CSV table of C-alpha atoms and ligand atoms in Angstrom, one decimal:
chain,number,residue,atom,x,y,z
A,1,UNK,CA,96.2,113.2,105.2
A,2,UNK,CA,96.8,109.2,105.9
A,3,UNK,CA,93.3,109.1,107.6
A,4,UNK,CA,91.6,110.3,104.9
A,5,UNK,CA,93.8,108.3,102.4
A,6,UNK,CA,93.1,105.8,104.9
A,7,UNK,CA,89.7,105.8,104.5
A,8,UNK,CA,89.7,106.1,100.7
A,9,UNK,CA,91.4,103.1,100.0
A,10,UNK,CA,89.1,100.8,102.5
A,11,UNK,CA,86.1,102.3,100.8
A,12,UNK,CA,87.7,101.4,97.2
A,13,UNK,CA,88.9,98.0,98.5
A,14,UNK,CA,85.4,97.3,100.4
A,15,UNK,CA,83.7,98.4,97.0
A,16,UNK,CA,85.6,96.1,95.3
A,17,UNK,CA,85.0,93.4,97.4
A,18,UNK,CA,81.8,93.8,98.3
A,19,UNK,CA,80.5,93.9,94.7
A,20,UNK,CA,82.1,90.4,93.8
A,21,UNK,CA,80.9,89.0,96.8
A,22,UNK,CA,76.8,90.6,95.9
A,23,UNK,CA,77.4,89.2,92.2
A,24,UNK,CA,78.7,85.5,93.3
A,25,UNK,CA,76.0,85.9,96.0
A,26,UNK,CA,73.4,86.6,93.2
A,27,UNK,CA,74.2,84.2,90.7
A,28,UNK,CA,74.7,81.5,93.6
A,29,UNK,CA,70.9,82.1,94.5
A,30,UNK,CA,69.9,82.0,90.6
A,31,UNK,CA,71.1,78.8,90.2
A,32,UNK,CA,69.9,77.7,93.8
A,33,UNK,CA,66.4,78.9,93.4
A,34,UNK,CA,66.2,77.1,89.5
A,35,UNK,CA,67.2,74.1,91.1
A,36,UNK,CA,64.7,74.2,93.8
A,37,UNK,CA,62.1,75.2,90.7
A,38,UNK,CA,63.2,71.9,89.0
A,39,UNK,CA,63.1,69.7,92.4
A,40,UNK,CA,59.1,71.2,92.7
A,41,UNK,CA,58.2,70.7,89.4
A,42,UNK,CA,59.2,66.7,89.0
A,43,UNK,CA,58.0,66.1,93.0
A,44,UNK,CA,54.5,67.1,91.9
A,45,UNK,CA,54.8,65.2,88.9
A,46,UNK,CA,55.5,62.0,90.9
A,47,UNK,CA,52.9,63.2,93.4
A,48,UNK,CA,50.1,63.5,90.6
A,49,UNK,CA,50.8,60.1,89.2
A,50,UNK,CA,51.2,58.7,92.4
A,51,UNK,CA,47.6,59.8,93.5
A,52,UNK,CA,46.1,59.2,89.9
A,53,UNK,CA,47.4,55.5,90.2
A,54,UNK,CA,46.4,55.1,93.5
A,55,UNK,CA,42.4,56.5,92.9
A,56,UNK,CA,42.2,54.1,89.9
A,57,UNK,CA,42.6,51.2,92.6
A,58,UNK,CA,40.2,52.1,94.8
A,59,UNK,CA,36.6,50.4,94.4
A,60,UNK,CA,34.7,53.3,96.7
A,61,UNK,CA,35.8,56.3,97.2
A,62,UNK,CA,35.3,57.9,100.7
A,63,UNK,CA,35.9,61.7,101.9
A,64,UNK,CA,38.1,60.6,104.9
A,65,UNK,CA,40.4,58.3,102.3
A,66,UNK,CA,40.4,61.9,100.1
A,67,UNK,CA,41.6,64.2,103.2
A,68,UNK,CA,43.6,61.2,104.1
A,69,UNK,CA,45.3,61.9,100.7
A,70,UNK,CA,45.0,65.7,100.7
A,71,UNK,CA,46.7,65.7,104.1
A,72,UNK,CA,49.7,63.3,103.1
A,73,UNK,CA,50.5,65.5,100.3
A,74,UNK,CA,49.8,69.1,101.2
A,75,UNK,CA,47.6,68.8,97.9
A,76,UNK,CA,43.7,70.0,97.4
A,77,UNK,CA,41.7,67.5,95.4
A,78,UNK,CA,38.8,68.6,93.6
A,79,UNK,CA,36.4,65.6,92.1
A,80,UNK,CA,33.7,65.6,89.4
A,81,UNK,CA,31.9,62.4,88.7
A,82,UNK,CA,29.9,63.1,85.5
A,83,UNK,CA,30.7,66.6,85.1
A,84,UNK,CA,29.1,66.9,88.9
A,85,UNK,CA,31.2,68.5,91.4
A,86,UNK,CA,31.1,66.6,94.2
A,87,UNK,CA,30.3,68.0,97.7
A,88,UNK,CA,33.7,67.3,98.7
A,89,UNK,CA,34.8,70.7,96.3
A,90,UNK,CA,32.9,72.6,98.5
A,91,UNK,CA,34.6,72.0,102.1
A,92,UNK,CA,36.4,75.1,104.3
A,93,UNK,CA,39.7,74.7,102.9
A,94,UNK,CA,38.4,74.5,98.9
A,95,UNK,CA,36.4,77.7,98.8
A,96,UNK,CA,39.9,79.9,98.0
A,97,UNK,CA,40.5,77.6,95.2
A,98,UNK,CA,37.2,77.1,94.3
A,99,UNK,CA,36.6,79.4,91.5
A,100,UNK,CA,40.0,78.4,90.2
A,101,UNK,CA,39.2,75.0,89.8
A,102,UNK,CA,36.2,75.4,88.3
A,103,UNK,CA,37.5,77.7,85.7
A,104,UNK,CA,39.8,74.8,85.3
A,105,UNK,CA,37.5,72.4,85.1
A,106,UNK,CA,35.6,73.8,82.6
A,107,UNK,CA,38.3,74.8,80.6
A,108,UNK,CA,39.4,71.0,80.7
A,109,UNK,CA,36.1,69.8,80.2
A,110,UNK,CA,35.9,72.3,76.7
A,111,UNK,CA,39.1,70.9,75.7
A,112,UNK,CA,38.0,67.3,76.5
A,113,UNK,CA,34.9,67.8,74.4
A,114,UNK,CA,37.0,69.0,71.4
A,115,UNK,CA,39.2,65.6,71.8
A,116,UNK,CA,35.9,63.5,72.8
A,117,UNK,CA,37.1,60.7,69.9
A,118,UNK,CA,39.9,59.7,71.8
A,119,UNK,CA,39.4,57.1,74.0
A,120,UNK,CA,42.5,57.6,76.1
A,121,UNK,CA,41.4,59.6,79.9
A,122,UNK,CA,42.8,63.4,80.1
A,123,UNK,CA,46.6,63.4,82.2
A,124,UNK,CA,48.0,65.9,82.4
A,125,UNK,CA,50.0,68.8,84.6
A,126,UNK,CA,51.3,72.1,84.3
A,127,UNK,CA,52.3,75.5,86.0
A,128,UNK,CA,49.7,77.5,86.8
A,129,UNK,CA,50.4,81.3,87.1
A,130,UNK,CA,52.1,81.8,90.3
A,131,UNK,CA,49.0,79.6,92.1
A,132,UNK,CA,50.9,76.6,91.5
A,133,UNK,CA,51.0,73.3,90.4
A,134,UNK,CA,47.5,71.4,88.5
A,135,UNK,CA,47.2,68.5,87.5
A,136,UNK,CA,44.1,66.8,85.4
A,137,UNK,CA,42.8,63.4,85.3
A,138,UNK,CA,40.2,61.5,84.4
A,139,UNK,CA,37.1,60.8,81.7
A,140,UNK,CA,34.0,59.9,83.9
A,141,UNK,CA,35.4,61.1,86.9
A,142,UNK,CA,37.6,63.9,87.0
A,143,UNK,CA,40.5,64.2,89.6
A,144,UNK,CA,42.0,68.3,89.8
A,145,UNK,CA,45.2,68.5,92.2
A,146,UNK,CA,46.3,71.7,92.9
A,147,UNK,CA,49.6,72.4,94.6
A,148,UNK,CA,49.6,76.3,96.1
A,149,UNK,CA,52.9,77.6,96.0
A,150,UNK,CA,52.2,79.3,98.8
A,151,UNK,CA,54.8,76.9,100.9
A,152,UNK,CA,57.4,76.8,97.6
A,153,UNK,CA,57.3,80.7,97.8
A,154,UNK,CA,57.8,80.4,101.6
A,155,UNK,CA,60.6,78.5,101.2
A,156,UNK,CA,61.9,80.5,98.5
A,157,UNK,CA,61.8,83.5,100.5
A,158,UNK,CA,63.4,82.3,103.4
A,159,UNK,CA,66.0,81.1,101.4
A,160,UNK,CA,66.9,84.8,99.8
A,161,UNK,CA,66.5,85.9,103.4
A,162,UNK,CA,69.4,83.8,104.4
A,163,UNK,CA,71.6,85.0,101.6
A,164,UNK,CA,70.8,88.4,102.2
A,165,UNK,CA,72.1,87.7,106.0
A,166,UNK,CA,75.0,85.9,105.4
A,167,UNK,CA,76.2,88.5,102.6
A,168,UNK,CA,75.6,91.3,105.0
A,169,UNK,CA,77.5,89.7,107.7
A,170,UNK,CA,80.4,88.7,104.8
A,171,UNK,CA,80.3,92.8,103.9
A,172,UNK,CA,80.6,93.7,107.3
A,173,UNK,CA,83.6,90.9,107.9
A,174,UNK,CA,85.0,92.2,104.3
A,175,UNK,CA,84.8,96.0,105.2
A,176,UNK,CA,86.7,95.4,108.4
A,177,UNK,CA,89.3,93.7,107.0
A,178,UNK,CA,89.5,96.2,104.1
A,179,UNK,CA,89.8,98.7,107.0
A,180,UNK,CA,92.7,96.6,108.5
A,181,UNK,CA,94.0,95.7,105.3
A,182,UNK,CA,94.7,99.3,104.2
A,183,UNK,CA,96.0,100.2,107.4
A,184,UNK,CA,98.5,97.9,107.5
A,185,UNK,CA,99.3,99.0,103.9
A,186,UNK,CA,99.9,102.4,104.6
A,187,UNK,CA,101.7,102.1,108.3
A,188,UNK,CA,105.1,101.6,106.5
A,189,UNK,CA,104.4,104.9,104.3
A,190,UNK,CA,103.1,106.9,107.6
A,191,UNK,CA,106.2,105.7,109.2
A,192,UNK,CA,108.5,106.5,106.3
A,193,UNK,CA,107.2,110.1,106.0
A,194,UNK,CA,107.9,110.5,109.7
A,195,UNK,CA,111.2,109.6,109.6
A,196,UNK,CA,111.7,112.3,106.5
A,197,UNK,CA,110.1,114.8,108.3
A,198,UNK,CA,112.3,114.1,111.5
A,199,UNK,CA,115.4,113.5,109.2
A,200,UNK,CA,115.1,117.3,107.7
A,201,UNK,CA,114.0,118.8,111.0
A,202,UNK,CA,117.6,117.3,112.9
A,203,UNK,CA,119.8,118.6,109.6
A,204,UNK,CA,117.9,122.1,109.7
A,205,UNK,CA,118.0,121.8,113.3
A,206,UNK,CA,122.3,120.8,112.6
A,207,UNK,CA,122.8,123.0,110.0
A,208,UNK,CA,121.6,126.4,112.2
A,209,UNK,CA,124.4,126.2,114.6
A,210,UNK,CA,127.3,126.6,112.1
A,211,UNK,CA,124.9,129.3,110.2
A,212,UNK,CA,125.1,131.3,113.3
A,213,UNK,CA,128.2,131.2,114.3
A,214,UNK,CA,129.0,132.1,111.3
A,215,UNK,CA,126.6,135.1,111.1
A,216,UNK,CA,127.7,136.3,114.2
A,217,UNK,CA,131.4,136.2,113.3
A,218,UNK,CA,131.0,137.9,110.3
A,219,UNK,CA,129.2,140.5,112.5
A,220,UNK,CA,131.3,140.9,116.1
A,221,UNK,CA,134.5,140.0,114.2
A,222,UNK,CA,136.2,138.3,116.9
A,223,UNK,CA,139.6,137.5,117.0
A,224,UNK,CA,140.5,134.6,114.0
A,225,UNK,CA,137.1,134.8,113.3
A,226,UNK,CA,138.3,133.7,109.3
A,227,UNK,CA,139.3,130.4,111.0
A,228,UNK,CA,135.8,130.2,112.8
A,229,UNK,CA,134.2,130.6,109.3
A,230,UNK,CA,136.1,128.4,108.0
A,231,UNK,CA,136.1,125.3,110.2
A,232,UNK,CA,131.7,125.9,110.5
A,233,UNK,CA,131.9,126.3,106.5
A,234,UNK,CA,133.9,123.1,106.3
A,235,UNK,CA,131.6,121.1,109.4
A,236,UNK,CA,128.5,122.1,107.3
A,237,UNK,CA,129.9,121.2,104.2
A,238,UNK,CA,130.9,117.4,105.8
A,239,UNK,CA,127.1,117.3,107.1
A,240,UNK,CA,125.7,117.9,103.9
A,241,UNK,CA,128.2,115.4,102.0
A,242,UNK,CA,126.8,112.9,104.7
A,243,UNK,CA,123.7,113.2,104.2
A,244,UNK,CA,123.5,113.5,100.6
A,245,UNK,CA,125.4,110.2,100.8
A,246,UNK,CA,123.0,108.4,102.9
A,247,UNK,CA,120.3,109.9,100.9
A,248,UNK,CA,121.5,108.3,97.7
A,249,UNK,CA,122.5,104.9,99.7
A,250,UNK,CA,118.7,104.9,100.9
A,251,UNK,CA,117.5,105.5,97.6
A,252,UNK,CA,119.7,103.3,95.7
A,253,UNK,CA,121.0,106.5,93.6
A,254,UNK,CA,124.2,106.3,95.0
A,255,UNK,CA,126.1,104.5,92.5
A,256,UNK,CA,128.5,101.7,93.2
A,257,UNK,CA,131.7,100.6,91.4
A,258,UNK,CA,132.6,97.4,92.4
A,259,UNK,CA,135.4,95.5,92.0
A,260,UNK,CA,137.3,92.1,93.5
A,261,UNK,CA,138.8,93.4,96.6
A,262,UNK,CA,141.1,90.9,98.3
A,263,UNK,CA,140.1,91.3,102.2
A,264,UNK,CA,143.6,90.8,103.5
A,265,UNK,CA,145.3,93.3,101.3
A,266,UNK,CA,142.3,95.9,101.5
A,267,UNK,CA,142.6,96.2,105.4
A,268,UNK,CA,146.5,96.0,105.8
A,269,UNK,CA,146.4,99.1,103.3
A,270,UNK,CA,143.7,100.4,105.6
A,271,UNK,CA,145.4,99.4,108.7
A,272,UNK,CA,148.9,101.6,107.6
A,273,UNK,CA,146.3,104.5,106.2
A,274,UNK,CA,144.9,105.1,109.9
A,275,UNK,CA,147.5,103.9,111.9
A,276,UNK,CA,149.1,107.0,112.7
A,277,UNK,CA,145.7,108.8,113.4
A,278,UNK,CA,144.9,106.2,115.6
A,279,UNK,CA,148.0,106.2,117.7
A,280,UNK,CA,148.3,110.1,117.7
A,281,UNK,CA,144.6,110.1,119.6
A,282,UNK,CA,146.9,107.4,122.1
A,283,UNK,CA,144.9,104.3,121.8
A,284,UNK,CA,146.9,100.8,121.2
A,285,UNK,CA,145.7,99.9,117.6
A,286,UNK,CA,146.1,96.5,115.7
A,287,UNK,CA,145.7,94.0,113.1
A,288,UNK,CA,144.6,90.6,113.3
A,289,UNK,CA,144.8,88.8,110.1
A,290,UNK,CA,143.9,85.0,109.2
A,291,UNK,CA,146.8,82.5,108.4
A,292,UNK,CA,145.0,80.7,105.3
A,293,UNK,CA,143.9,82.5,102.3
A,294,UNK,CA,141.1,84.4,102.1
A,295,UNK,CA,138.5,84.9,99.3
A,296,UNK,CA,137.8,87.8,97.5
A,297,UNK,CA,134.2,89.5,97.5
A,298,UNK,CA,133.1,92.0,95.2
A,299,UNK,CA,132.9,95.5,96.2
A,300,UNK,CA,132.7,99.0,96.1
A,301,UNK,CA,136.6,99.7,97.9
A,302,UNK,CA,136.0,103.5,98.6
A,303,UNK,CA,132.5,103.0,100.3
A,304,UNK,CA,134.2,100.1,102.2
A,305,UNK,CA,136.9,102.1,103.3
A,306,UNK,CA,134.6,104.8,104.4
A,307,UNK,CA,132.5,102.2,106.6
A,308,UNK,CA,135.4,101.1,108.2
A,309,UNK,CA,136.5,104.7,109.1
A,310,UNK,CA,133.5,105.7,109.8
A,311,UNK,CA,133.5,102.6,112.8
A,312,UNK,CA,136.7,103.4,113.7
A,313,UNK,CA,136.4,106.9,114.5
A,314,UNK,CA,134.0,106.0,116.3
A,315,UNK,CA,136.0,103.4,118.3
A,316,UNK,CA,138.6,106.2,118.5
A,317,UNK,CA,136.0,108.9,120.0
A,318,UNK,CA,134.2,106.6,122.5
A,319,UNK,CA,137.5,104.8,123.7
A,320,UNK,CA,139.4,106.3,126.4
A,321,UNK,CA,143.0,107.1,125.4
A,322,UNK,CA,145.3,104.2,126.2
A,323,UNK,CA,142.6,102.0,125.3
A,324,UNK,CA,142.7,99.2,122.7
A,325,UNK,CA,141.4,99.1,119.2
A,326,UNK,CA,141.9,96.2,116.8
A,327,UNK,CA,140.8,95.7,113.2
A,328,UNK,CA,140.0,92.0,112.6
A,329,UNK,CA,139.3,89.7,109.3
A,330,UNK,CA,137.4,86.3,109.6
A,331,UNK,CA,136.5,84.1,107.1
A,332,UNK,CA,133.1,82.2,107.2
A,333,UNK,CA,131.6,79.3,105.1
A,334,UNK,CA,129.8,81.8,103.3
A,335,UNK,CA,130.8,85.4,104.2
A,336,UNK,CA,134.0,87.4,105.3
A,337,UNK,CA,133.7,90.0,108.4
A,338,UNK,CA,135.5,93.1,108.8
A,339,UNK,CA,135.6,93.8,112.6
A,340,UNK,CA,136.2,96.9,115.0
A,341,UNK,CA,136.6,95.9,118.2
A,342,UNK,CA,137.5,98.2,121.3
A,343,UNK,CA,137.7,97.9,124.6
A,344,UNK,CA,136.0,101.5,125.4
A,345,UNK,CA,133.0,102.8,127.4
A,346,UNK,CA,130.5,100.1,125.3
A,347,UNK,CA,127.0,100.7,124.8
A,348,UNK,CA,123.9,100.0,126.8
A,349,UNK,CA,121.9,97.3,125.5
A,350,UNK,CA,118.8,99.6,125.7
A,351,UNK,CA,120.6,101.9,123.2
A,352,UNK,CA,122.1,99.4,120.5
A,353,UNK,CA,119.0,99.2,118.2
A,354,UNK,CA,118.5,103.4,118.2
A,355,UNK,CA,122.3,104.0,117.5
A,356,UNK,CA,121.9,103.2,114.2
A,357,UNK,CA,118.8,105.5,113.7
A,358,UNK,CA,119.6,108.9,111.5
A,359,UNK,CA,121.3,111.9,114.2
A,360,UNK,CA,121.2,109.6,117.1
A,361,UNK,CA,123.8,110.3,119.7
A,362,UNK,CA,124.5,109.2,123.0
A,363,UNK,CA,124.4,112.3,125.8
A,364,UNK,CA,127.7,111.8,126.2
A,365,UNK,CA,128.4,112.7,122.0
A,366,UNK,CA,126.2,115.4,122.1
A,367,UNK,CA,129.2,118.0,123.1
A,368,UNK,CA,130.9,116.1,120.3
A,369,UNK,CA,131.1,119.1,116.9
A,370,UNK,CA,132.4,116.5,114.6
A,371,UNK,CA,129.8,113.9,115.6
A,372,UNK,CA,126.0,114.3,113.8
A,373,UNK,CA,124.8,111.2,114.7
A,374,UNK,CA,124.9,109.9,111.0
A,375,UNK,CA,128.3,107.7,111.1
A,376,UNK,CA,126.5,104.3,112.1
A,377,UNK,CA,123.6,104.8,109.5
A,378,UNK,CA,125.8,105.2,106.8
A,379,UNK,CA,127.7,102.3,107.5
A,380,UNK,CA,124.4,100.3,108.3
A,381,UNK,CA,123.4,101.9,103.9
A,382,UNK,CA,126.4,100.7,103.0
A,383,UNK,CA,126.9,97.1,104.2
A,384,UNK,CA,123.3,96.3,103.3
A,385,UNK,CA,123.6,98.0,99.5
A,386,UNK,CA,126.3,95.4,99.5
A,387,UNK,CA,124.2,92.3,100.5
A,388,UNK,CA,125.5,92.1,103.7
A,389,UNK,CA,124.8,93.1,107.5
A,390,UNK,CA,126.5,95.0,110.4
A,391,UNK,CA,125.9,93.7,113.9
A,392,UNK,CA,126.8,95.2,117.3
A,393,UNK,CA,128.0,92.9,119.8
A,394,UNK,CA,129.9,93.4,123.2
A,395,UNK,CA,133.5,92.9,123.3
A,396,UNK,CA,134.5,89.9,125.9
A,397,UNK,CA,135.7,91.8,128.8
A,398,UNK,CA,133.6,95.7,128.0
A,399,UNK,CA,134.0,97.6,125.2
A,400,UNK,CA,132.0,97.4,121.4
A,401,UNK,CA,132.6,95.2,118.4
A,402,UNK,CA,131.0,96.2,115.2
A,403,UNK,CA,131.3,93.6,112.5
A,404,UNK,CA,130.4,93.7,109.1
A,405,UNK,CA,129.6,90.4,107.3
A,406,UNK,CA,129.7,90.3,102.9
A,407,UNK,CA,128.6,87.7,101.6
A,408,UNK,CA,131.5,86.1,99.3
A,409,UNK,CA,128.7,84.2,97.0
A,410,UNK,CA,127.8,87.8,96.0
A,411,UNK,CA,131.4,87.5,93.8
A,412,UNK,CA,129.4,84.8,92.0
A,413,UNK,CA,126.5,86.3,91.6
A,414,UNK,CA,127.2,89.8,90.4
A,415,UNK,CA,130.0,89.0,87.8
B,1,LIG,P1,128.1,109.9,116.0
B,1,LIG,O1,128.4,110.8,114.9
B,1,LIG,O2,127.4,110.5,117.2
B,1,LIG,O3,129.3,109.0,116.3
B,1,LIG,P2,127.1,107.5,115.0
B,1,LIG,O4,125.9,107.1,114.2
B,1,LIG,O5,128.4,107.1,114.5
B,1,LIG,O6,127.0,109.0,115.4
B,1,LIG,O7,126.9,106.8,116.4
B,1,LIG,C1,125.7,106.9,117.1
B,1,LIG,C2,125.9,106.7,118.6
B,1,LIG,O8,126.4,105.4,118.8
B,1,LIG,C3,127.0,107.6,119.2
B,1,LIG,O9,126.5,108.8,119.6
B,1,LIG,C4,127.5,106.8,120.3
B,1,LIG,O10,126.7,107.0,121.4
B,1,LIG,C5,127.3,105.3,119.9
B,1,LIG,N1,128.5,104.7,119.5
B,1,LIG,C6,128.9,104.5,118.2
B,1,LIG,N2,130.1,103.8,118.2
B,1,LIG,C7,130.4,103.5,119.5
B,1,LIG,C8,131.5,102.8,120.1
B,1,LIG,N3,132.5,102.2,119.4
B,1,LIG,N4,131.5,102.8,121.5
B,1,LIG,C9,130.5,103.3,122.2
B,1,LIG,N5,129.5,104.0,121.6
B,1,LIG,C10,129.4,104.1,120.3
């Protein structure tokens, strides 16, 4: 399905692309090849006076002075002296011109009849058809340049050649990086729907076990099989509240009330709320507080206090009894951190970026019932739906600290 979308979109995008690129390209060559047009037109105008100007001073005119001239300009010269051609008209490199000039000639010399008052010789140039430039001088002796586009449509053409290469080889650079482009586009969406897929496969995959235990108690009726019903009802009931809760933290459609909470207060209260499920799982469990005040950030307190259980269960769980477990407030220039640190069996530094994937668990959790591998990821949800972040770090002597910065500017900027 992405490949084809895949493919879709760099077709669209190289479409789009392309096409602006082919009408730039077009108009660009337009106003190149009118320019060009101009530059030809007013260099044979200066060509023909030039040669015009430079005839009149000669005394004699000789054939190798002519070619001399022909040569330098890329021109043919035709001459009649007296309405005679002269045999000049009549060399190699004339005869395809030849009936063209004469045509011209006499079409000149018709015109110049009709004017044949005016005292003032014939000058004049223009465009002739697409066989070039003319020019006409003259009264007794008549000067015909002709300039054969044959080398301005050369030129012309190899210029269109080159645009039609270089926007070929710009398609071909813009169609690859459509192809890129898109790709890169659509890599967080391919990865997104993977993780979905993965997410629903590990809660079907969690939610089977309780279903058949429960199917088979209802069917074998074991001893306290009630109680077995129960406890999997309840275990697939606290599943399904997580993940609808980290569903609706992903999605942002969890809602959240905050209000000021005063860090100090919020984890003493929390502190005296866990303390005896704490020391009833035999662990050492304290609280260490600051000694200046503390500001107050805003919050949601419920989702807080869930985080913070949900970390310290998990200190509970992967601490071995007699083991230490301390709950810790610090105050930064800009944030305040809620830490759980213990000194249990810590995590490998290989594992500490996938433990906070969706249903990760450690080998060692897997035996765990009441662990689904959600705890961390919800905690992750909720810190960041609060501006802040959680980071893992080691505790100084083995063991894990989890510690959960909030910014206290967010105070400022959500009320
Ligand atoms: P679980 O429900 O398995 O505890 P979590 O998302 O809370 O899921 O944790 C994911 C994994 O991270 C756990 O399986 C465990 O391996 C590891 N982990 C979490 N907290 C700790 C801790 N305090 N000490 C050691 N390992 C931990």
């Amino acid at each position: 399905m992405f490949q084809k979308l895949h493919y879709e979109l760099t077709g669209l995008c190289a479409l789009i692309t392309v096409g602006i690129l082919t009408a730039f390209t077009l108009l660009y060559l337009n106003i190149s090849e009118h320019t060009l047009w101009e530059n030809h037109t007013l260099s044979f105008q200066h060509d023909f006076d030039t040669i015009c100007s430079s005839l009149e001073q000669q005394q004699t005119i000789t054939y190798q002075y002519l070619l001399r001239m022909e040569q330098n300009n890329g021109y043919l010269l035709f001459l009649w002296d007296n309405e005679q051609p002269l045999s000049f008209n009549l060399l190699e490199s004339h005869l395809p011109y030849s009936a063209l000039a004469d045509s011209l000639y006499a079409s000149y010399a018709k015109q110049n009849a009709m004017t044949s008052t005016a005292e003032a010789s014939f000058h004049e140039y223009e465009l002739h058809s697409e066989k070039g430039f003319v020019g006409i001088s003259g009264k007794g002796l008549v000067l015909l340049v002709l300039a054969p586009n044959t080398a301005f449509h050369r030129q012309l053409l190899s210029q269109r050649l080159l645009f039609l290469l270089l926007a070929c080889i710009a398609s071909v650079i813009l169609i690859l990086f459509a192809f890129l482009f898109t790709g890169k586009l659509l890599r967080p969406l391919q990865e997104n729907q993977k993780r979905q897929l993965q997410f629903v496969a590990n809660a079907s995959h969690e939610l089977r076990t309780p279903l058949a235990v429960i199917l088979s108690s209802i069917t074998i009726k074991p001893p306290r099989y009630e109680q077995t019903i129960e406890q999997e009802a309840k275990r697939m009931g606290r599943l399904v509240d997580d993940m609808l809760l980290l569903t609706g933290l992903e999605t942002g459609k969890s809602d959240l009330s905050y209000s000021s909470i005063s860090p100090d207060t919020f984890l003493l209260n929390f502190y005296e709320q866990t303390e005896v499920f704490v020391r009833q799982s035999n662990h050492f469990y304290s609280l260490e507080l600051p000694d200046t005040s503390v500001p107050t950030f805003l919050g949601d307190s419920e989702k807080v206090k869930q985080l913070l259980l949900n970390l310290l269960q998990n200190a509970v769980s992967y601490t071995p009894e007699k083991g230490r477990i301390v709950l810790r407030l610090s105050v930064l220039p800009k944030e305040i951190c809620f830490a759980v640190v213990d000194n249990g069996m810590g995590i490998a530094s290989e594992k500490r970026d996938a433990i906070f994937e969706r249903f990760y668990r450690a080998d060692s959790s897997h035996h765990m019932k009441e662990h689904f591998g959600l705890g961390l990821c919800i905690a992750k949800e909720i810190v960041q739906s609060h501006r802040g972040r959680l980071v893992l770090s080691e505790t100084p002597g083995g063991g894990s600290t989890f510690s959960c910065y909030f910014p206290i500017a967010s105070v400022a900027e959500k009320s």
